[in-house]
Coordinates of C-alpha atoms and ligand atoms in Angstrom, one line a residue:
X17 CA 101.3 -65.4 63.9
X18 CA 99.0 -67.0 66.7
X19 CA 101.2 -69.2 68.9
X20 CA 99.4 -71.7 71.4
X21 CA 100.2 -75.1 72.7
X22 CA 96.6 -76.3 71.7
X23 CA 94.9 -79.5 74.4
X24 CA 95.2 -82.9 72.3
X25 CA 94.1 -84.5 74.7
X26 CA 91.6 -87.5 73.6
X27 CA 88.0 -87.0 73.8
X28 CA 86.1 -89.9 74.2
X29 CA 82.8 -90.4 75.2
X30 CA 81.1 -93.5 76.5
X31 CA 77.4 -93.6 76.2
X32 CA 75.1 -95.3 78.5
X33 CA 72.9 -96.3 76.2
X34 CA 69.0 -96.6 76.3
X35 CA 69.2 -100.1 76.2
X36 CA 65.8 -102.2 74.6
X37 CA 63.4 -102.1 71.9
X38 CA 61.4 -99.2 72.2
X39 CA 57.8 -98.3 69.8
X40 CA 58.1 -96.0 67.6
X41 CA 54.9 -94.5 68.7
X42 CA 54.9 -93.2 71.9
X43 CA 51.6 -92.8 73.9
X44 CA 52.9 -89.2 74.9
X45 CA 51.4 -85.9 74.0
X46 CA 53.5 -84.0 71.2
X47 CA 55.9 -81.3 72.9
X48 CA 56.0 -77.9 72.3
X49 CA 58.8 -75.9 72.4
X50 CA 59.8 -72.4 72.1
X51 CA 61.8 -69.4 70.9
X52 CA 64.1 -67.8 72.7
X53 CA 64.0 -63.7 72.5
X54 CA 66.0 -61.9 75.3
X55 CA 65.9 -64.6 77.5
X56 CA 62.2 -65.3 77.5
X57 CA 60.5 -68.0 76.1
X58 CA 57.9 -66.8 73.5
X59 CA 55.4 -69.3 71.7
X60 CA 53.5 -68.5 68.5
X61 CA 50.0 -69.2 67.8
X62 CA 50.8 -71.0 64.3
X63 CA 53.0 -73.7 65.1
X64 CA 55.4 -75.8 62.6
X65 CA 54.1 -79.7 63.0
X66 CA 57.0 -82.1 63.1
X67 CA 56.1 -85.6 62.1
X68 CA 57.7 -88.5 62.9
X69 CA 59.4 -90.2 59.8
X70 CA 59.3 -93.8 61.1
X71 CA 55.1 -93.9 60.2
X72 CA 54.3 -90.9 59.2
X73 CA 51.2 -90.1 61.4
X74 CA 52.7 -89.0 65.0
X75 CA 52.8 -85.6 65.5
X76 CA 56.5 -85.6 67.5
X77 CA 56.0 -82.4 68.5
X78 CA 55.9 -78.1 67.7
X79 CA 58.4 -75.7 66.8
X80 CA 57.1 -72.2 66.6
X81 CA 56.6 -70.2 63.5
X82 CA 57.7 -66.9 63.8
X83 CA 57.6 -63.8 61.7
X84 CA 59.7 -61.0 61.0
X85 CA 58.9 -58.7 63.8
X86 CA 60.0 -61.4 66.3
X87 CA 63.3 -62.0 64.1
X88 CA 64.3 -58.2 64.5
X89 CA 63.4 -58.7 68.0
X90 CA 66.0 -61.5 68.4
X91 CA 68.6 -59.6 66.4
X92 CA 67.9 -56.2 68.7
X93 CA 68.5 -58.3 71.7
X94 CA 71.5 -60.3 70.5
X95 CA 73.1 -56.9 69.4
X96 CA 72.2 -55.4 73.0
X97 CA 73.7 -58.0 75.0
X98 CA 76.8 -57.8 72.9
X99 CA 77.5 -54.3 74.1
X100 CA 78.4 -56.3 77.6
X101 CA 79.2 -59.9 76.6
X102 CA 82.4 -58.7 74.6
X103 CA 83.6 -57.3 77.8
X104 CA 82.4 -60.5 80.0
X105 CA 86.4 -62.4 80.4
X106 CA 87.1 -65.5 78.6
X107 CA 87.4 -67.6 82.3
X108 CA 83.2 -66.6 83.0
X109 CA 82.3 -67.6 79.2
X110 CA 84.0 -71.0 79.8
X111 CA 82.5 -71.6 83.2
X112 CA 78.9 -70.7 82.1
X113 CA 79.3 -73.1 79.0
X114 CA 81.1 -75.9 81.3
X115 CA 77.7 -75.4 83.0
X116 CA 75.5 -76.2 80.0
X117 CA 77.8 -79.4 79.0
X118 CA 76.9 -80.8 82.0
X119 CA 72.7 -79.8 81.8
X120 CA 73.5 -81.5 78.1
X121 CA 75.5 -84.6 79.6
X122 CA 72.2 -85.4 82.4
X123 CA 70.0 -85.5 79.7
X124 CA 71.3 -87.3 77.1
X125 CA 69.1 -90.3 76.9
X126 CA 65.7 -88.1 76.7
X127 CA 67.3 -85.8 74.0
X128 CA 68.6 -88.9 71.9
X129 CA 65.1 -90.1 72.3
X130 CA 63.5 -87.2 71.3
X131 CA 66.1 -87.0 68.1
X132 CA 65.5 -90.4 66.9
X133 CA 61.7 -90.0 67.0
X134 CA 62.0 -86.2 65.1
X135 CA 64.6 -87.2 63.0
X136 CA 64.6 -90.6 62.0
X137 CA 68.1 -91.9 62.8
X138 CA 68.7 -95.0 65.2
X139 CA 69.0 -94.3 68.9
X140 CA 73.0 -95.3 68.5
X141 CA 73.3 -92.5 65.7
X142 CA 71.6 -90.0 68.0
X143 CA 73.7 -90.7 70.9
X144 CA 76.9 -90.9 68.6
X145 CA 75.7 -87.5 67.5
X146 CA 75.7 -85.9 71.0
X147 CA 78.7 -87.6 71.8
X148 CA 80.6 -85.7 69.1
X149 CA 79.1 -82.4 69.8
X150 CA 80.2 -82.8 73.9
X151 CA 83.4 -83.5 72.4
X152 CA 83.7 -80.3 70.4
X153 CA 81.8 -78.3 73.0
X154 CA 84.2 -79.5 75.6
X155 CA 87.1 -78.9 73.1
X156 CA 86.4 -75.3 72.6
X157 CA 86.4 -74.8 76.8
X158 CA 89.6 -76.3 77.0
X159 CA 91.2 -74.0 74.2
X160 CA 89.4 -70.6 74.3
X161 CA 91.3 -69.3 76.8
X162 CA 95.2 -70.1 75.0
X163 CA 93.3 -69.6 71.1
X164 CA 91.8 -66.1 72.3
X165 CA 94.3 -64.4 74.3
X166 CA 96.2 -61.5 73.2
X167 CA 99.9 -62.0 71.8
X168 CA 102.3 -59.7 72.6
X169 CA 105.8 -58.9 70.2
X170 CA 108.4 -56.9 71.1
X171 CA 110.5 -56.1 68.2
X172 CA 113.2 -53.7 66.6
X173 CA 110.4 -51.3 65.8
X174 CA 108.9 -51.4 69.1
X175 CA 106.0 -53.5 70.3
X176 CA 102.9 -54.6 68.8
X177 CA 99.8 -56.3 70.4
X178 CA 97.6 -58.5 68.0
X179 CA 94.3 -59.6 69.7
X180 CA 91.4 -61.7 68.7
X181 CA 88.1 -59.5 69.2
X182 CA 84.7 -60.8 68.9
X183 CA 82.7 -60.3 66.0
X184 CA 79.6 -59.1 66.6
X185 CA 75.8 -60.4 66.4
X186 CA 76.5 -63.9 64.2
X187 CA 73.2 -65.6 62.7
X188 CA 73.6 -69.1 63.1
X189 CA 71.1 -71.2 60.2
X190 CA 71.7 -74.7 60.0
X191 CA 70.4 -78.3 58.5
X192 CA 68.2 -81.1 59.8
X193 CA 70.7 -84.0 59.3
X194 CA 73.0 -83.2 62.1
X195 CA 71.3 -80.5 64.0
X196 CA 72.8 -80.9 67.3
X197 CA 76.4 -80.8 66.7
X198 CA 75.9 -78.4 63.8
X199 CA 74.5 -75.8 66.2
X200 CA 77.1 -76.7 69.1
X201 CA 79.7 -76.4 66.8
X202 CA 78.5 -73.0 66.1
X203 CA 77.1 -71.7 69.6
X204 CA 80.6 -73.2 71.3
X205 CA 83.4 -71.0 69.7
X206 CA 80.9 -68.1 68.8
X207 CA 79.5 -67.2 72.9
X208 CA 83.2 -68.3 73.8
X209 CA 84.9 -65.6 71.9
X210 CA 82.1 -63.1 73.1
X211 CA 79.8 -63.1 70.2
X212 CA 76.3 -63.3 70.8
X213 CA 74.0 -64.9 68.4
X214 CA 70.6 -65.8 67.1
X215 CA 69.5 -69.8 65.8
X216 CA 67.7 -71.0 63.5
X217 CA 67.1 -74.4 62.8
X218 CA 65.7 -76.7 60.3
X219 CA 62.0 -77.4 60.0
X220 CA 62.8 -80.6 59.4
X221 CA 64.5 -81.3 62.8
X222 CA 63.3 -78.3 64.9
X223 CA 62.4 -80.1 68.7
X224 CA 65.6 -81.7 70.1
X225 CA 67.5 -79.0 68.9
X226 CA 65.2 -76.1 70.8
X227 CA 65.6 -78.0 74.2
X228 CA 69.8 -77.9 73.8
X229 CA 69.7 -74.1 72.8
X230 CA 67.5 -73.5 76.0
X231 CA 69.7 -75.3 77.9
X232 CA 72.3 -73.7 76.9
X233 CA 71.1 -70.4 76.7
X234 CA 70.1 -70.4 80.4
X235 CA 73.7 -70.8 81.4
X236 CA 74.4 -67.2 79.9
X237 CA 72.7 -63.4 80.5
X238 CA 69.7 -62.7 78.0
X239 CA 70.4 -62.3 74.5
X240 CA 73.6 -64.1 74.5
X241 CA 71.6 -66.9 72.9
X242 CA 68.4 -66.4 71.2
X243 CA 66.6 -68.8 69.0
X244 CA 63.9 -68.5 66.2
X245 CA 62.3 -70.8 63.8
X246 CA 60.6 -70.5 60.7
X247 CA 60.8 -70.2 56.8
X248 CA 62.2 -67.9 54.2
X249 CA 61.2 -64.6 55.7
X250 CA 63.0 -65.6 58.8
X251 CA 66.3 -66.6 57.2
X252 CA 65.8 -63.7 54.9
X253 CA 65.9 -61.4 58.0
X254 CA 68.9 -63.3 59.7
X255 CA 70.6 -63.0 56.3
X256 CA 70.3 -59.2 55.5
X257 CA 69.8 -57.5 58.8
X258 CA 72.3 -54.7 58.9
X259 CA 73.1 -55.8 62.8
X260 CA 73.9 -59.1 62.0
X261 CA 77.8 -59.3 61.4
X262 CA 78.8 -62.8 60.8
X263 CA 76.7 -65.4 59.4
X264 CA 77.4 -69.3 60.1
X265 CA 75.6 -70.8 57.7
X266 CA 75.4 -75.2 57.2
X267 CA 73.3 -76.3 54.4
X268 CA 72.5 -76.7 50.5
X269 CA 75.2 -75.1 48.0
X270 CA 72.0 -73.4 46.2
X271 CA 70.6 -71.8 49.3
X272 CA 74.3 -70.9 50.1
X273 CA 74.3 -68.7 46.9
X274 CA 71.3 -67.0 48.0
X275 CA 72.4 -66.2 51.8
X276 CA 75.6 -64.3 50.1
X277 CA 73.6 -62.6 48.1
X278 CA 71.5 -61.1 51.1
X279 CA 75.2 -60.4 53.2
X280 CA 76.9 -58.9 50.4
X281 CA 74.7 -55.9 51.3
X282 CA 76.7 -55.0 54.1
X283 CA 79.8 -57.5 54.1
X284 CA 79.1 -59.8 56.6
X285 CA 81.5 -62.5 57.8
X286 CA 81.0 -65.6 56.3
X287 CA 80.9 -69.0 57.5
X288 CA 79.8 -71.3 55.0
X289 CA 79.3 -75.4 55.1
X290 CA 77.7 -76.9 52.3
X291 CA 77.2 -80.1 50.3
X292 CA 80.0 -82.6 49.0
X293 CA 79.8 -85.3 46.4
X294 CA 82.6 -87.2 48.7
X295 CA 84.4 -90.0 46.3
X296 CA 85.8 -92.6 48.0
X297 CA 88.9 -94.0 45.7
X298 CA 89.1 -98.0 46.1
X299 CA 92.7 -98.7 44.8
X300 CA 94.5 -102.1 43.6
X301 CA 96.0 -102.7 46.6
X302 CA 93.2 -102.3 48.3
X303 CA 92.8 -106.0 50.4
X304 CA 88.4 -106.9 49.3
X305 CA 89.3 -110.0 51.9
X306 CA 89.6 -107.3 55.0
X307 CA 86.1 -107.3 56.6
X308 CA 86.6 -104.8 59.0
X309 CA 87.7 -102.3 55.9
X310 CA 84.8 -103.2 53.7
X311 CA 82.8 -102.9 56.9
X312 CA 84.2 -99.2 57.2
X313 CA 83.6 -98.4 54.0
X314 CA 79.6 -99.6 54.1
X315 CA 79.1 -97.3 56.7
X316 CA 80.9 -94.9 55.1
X317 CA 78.1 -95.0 52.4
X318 CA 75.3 -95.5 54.5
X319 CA 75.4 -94.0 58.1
X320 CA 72.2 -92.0 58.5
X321 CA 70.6 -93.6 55.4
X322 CA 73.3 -91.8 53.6
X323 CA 72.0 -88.3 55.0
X324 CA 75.4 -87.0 56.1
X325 CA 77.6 -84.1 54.0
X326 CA 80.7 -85.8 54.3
X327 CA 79.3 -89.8 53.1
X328 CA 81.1 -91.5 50.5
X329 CA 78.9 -90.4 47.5
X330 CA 80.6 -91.7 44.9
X331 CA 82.7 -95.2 44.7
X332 CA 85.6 -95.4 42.0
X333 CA 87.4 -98.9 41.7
X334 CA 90.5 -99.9 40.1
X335 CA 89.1 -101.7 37.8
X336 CA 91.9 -104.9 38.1
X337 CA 89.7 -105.9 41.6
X338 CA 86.6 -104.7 40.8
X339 CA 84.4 -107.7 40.1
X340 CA 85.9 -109.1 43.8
X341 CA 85.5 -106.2 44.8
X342 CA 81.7 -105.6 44.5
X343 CA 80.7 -109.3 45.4
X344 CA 82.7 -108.4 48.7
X345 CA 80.9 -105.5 48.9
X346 CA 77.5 -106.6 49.0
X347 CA 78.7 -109.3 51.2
X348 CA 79.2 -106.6 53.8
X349 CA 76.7 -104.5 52.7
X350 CA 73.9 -107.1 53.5
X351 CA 75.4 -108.0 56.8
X352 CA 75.3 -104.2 58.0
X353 CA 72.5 -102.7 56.7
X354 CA 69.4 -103.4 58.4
X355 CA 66.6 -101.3 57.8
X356 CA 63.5 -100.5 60.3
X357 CA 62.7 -99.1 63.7
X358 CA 65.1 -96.9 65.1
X359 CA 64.4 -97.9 68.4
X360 CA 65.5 -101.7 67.6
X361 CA 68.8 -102.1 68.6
X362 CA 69.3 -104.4 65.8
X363 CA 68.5 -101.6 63.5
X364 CA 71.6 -100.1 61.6
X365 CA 69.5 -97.6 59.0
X366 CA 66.6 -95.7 60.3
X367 CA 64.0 -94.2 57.6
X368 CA 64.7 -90.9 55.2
X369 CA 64.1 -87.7 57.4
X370 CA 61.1 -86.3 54.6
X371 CA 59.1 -87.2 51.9
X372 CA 60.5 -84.9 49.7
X373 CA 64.1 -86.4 50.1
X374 CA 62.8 -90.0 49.1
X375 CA 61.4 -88.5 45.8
X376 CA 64.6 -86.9 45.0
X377 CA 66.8 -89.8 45.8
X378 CA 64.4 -92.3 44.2
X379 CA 64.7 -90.1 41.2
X380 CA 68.2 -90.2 40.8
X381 CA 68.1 -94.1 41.3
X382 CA 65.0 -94.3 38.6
X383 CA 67.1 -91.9 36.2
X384 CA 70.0 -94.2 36.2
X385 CA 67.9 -98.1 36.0
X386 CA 66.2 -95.9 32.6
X387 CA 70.0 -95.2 31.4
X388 CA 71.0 -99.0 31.6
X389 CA 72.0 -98.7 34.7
X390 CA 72.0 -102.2 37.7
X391 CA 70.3 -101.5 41.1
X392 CA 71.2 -104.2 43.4
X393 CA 68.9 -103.5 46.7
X394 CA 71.1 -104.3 49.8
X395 CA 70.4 -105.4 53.4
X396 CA 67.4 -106.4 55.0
X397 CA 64.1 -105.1 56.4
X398 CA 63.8 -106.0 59.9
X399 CA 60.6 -104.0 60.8
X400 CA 58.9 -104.5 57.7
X401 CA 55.4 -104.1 59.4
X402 CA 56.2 -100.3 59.6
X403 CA 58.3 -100.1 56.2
X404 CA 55.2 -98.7 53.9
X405 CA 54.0 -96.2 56.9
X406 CA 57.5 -94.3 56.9
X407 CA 60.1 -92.8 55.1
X408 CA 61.9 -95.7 54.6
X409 CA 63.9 -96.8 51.8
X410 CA 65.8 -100.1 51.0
X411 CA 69.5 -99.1 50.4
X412 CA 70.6 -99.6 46.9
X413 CA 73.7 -100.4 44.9
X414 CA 74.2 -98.6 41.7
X415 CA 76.6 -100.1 38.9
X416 CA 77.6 -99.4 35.5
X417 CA 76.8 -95.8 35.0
X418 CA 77.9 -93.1 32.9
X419 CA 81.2 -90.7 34.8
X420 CA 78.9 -87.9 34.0
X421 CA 75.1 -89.9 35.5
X422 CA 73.2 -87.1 37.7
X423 CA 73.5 -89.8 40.5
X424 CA 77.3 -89.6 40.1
X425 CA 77.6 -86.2 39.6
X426 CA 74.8 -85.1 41.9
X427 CA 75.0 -84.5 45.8
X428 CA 72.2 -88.0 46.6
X429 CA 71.8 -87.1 50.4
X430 CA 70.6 -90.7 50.8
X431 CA 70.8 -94.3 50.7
X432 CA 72.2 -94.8 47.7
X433 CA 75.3 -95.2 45.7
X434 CA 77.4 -95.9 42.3
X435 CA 79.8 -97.9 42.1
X436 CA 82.5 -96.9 39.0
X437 CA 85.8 -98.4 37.3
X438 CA 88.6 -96.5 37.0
X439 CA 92.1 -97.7 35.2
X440 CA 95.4 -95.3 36.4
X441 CA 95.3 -92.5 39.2
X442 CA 95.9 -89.9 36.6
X443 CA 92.1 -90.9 35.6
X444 CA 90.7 -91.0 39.0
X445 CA 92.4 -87.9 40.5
X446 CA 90.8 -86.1 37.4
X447 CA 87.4 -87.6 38.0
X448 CA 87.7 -86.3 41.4
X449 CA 88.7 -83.2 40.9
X450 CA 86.0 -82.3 38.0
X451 CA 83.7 -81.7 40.4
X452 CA 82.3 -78.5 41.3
X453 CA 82.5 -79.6 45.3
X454 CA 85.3 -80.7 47.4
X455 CA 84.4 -81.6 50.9
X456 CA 85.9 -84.6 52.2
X457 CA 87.3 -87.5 50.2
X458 CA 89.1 -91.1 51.1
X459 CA 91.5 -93.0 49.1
X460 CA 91.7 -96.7 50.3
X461 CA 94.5 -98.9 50.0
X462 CA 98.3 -98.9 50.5
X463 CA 99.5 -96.3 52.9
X464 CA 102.1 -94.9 50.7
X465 CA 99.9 -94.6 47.3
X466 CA 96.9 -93.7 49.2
X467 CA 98.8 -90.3 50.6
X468 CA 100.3 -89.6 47.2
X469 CA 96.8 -89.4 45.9
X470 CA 95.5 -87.4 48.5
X471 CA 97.9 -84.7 48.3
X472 CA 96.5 -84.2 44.6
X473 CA 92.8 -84.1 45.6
X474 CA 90.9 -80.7 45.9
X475 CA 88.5 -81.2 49.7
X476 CA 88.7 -80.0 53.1
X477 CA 89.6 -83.4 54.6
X478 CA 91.2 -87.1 52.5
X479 CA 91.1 -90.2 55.1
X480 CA 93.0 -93.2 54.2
X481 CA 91.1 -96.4 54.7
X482 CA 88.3 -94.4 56.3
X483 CA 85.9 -92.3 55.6
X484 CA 83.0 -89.9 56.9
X485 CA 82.3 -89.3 60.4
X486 CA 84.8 -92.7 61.3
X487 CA 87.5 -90.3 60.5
X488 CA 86.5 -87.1 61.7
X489 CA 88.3 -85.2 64.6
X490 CA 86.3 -82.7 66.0
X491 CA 90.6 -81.3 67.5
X492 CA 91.1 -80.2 63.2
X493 CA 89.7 -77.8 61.1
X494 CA 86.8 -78.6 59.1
X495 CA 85.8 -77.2 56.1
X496 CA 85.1 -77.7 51.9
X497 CA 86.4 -76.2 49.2
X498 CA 85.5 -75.0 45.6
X499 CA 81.5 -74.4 46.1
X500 CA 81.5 -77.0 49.3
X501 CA 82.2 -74.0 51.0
X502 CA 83.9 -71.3 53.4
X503 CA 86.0 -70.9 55.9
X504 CA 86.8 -74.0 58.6
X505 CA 84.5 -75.1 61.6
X506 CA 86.6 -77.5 64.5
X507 CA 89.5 -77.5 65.2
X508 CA 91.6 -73.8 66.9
X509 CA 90.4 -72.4 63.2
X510 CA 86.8 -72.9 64.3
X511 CA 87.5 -70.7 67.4
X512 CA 89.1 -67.8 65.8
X513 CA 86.7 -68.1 62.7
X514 CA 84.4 -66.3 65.4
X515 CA 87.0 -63.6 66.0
X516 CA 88.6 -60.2 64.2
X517 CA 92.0 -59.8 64.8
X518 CA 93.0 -56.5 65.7
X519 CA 96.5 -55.1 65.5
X520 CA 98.2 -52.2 68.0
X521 CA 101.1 -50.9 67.0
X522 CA 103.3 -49.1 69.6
X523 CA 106.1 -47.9 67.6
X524 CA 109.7 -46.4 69.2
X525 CA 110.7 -45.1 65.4
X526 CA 107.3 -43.1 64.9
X527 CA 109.2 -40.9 62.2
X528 CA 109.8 -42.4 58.7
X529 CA 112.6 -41.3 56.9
X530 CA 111.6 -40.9 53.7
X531 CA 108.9 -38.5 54.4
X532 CA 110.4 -34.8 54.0
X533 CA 110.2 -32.4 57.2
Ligands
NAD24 P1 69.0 -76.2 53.2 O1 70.0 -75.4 52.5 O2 67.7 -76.5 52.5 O3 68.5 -75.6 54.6 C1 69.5 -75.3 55.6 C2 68.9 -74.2 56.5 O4 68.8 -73.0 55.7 C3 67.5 -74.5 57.1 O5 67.5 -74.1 58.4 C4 66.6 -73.7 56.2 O6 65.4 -73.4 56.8 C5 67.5 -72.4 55.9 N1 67.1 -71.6 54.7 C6 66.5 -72.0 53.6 N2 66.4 -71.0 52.7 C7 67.0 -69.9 53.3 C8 67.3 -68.6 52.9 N3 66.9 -68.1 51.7 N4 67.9 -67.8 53.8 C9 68.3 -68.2 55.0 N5 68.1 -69.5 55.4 C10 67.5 -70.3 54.6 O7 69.7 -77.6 53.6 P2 69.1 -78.9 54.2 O8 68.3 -79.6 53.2 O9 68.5 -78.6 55.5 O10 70.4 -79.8 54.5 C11 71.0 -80.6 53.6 C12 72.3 -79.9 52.9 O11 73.2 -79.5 54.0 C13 73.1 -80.9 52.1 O12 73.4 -80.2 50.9 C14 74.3 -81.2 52.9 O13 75.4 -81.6 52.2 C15 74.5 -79.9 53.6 N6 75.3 -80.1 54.8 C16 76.6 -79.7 54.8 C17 77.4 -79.9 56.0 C18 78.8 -79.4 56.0 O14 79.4 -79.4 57.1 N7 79.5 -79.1 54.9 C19 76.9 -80.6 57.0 C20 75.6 -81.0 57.0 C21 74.8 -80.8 55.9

């Protein structure tokens, strides 16, 4: 059993914040930015474009495309430099990442800048997101050494010595929505327990990201860090290479399926985050006058246009307070949400990160209007000069639809959701627990029924009165269950998630009895 006195101390960041209303056009050149192979930085002649999604016409900047070759290459020289970086002690690793915290820190307003403009998200929702991955990065420093040292028992059989060895080469893949803290919250624990590894992020997000894992992989000898970009033949490779040991994987339940497919080959570790269809359960005693609540729950719906694994997807009220309920609702709803430039500080809801998403979501919202189905459109447009040039979408309210609707039962990934009745927790705890993911989940209302509830609900997380990101704490595990996914990130889990553990035994009875001379 791993004994530690872990640091709860609380982590809270203040972010000076780039105050003002910015363009969303910028006058500047689009950046390029590189791999990283062996500690060089290696550019490709084709180049991924990254558009900005607030008009659609600014190129923000270029990732590089790389092939095959130049993945192998980044898996040769992440499996080289492990040979040495096992051996490297815990005290160096957490000094060289200390090191990149504060390169991170110093730049903060550029990067969120850069984020909003790649990504789409206001400059608050950027800065909230580095905010929570200095958090976990500085976390992980503060506890590697206590999580990762060896623990020694002494014991009527003689001694044993259980330590926490490093892994291996670990291919990190992971999504656009959150793509700095879900590559910190894998390149933190992973270098710190002596891994080395290879990223690879989205397409969709590929810029700000590039510039963290270079400053990052600065702080630490080549190879420790390398990262590539690219499509299917790249994550194929990071998937199936025989050198690879672990992969940390954050993304869609169906690519999921294919990446353990590709591991099963040789038994990699797995790390697997993946989509949720979080409900949030609204419950009689639930008070529809408390602002600040309904408030909490808004965002819980609509934070990052909805774009977030661990939003409220799915809204079940007890039906005893649900006409209150929804008028209250929308109340707070159009007092939040307001829709346009992501550089307006007045701006709550940025545009959709891609085209493709907007289809998808507006389908589900279509599908469910052509089933009988109310959309109430919610908030307003305050930059509706650049409305039609982006991604954007007005956030919508869905009511009366079927339990088993596709935009019920369906991950959305945007600015959208249904509303639904339920009548006893018997029915609502079922309703929950039919589906075939279990990420996070809130139950709102009184304390005491609220926790009962919870304890019956299949997810990784349940927050009372909250939900989403307002309740996360980067200082506990993270994780889904049923096909939301494996294993934990966060938390002293997601440390030793990056570790094997590795028994000696030192017997003083080395004989057994039972075995005949
Ligand atoms: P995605 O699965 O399409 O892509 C994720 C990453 O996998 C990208 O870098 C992509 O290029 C790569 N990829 C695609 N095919 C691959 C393959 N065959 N082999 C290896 N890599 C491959 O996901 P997305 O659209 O970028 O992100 C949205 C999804 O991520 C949603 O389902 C969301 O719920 C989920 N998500 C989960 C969490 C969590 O912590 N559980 C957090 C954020 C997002």
């Amino acid at each position: 059993m791993h004994e530690f006195a872990t640091v709860y101390k609380p982590y809270n960041y203040q972010i000076i914040s780039a105050k003002g209303r910015l363009p969303v056009t910028t006058t500047t050149e689009p950046i390029i930015v590189h791999s990283i192979i062996n500690g060089e930085k290696v550019l490709t002649e084709k180049r991924i474009p990254r558009e900005n999604p607030s008009n659609g016409k600014e190129i923000v900047g270029y990732a590089p495309f790389n092939t095959k070759e130049e993945t192998v290459a980044a898996i040769e020289a992440a499996y080289e430099a492990f040979g040495k970086w096992k051996w490297v002690p815990v005290e160096e690793r957490i000094e060289r990442m200390r090191r990149a915290i504060e390169k991170i820190k110093s730049a903060i307003p550029e990067l969120s800048r850069l984020l909003s403009r790649e990504h789409g998200k206001p400059l608050y929702d950027s800065e909230g997101e580095f905010a929570v991955s200095l958090m976990w990065m500085e976390f992980a420093c503060d506890n590697a050494k206590e999580v990762l040292q060896q623990t020694v028992k002494e014991h009527e059989k003689g001694k044993t010595i259980i330590t926490y060895d490093p892994i291996g080469v670990v291919s990190a893949i992971t999504p656009w929505n959150y793509p700095i803290s879900l590559s910190t919250i894998k390149i933190a624990p992973a270098l710190l327990a002596g891994n080395t590894m290879v990223l690879k992020p989205s397409p969709f997000a590929p810029l700000t990201v590039s510039k963290v894992a270079e400053m990052i992989s600065s702080e630490f000898p080549p190879g420790v860090l390398n990262l590539v970009h690219g499509e299917a033949e790249v994550g194929v490779e990071l998937t199936s290479n025989p050198k690879v040991a672990k992969i940390a994987f954050t993304g869609g339940t169906k690519t999921a399926k294919s990446i353990m497919k590709a591991a099963s080959e040789t038994i990699k570790k797995l790390t697997l985050e993946l989509g949720g269809n979080d409900a949030a359960i609204i419950l009689k005693s639930f008070d529809v006058n408390d602002e600040r609540a309904m408030r909490r729950l808004v965002i819980s719906n609509f934070l990052t246009a909805g774009q977030i694994c661990m939003i409220a997807k799915r809204v079940y009220v007890h039906r005893s307070i649900y006409d209150q309920f929804v008028e209250k609702y929308i109340e707070a709803a159009n007092k939040w949400i307001r829709v346009g430039n992501p550089f307006n500080p007045n701006v709550t809801i940025g545009p959709v990160n891609n085209a493709g998403q907007v289809k998808y979501v507006q389908s589900l919202v279509d599908d469910a209007e052509s089933r009988g189905a109310e959309v109430i459109k919610l908030g307003t447009i305050i930059d509706p000069e650049i409305f039609d040039q982006g991604n954007f979408m007005q956030p919508t309210l869905v009511l009366g639809c079927d339990y088993n609707d596709p935009i019920v039962v369906e991950e959305q990934f945007g600015p959208t959701v249904p509303i639904l009745t339920f009548d006893d927790e018997e029915q609502v705890i079922a309703l929950h627990n039919e589906s075939i993911y279990g990420l996070t989940s809130s139950v709102w209302g009184n304390e005491e029924d609220a926790v009962r509830i919870a304890r019956r609900i299949e997810a990784g997380t349940t927050m009372i009165n909250t939900a989403a990101v307002q309740g996360l704490d980067v200082r506990f595990p993270f994780g889904g269950v049923k096909q939301s996914g494996v294993g934990r990130e966060y938390g002293v889990e997601g440390i030793l998630s990056y570790t094997e553990t590795h028994v000696i035994n030192i017997p003083t009875v080395l004989d057994l009895p039972y075995i005949p001379e």
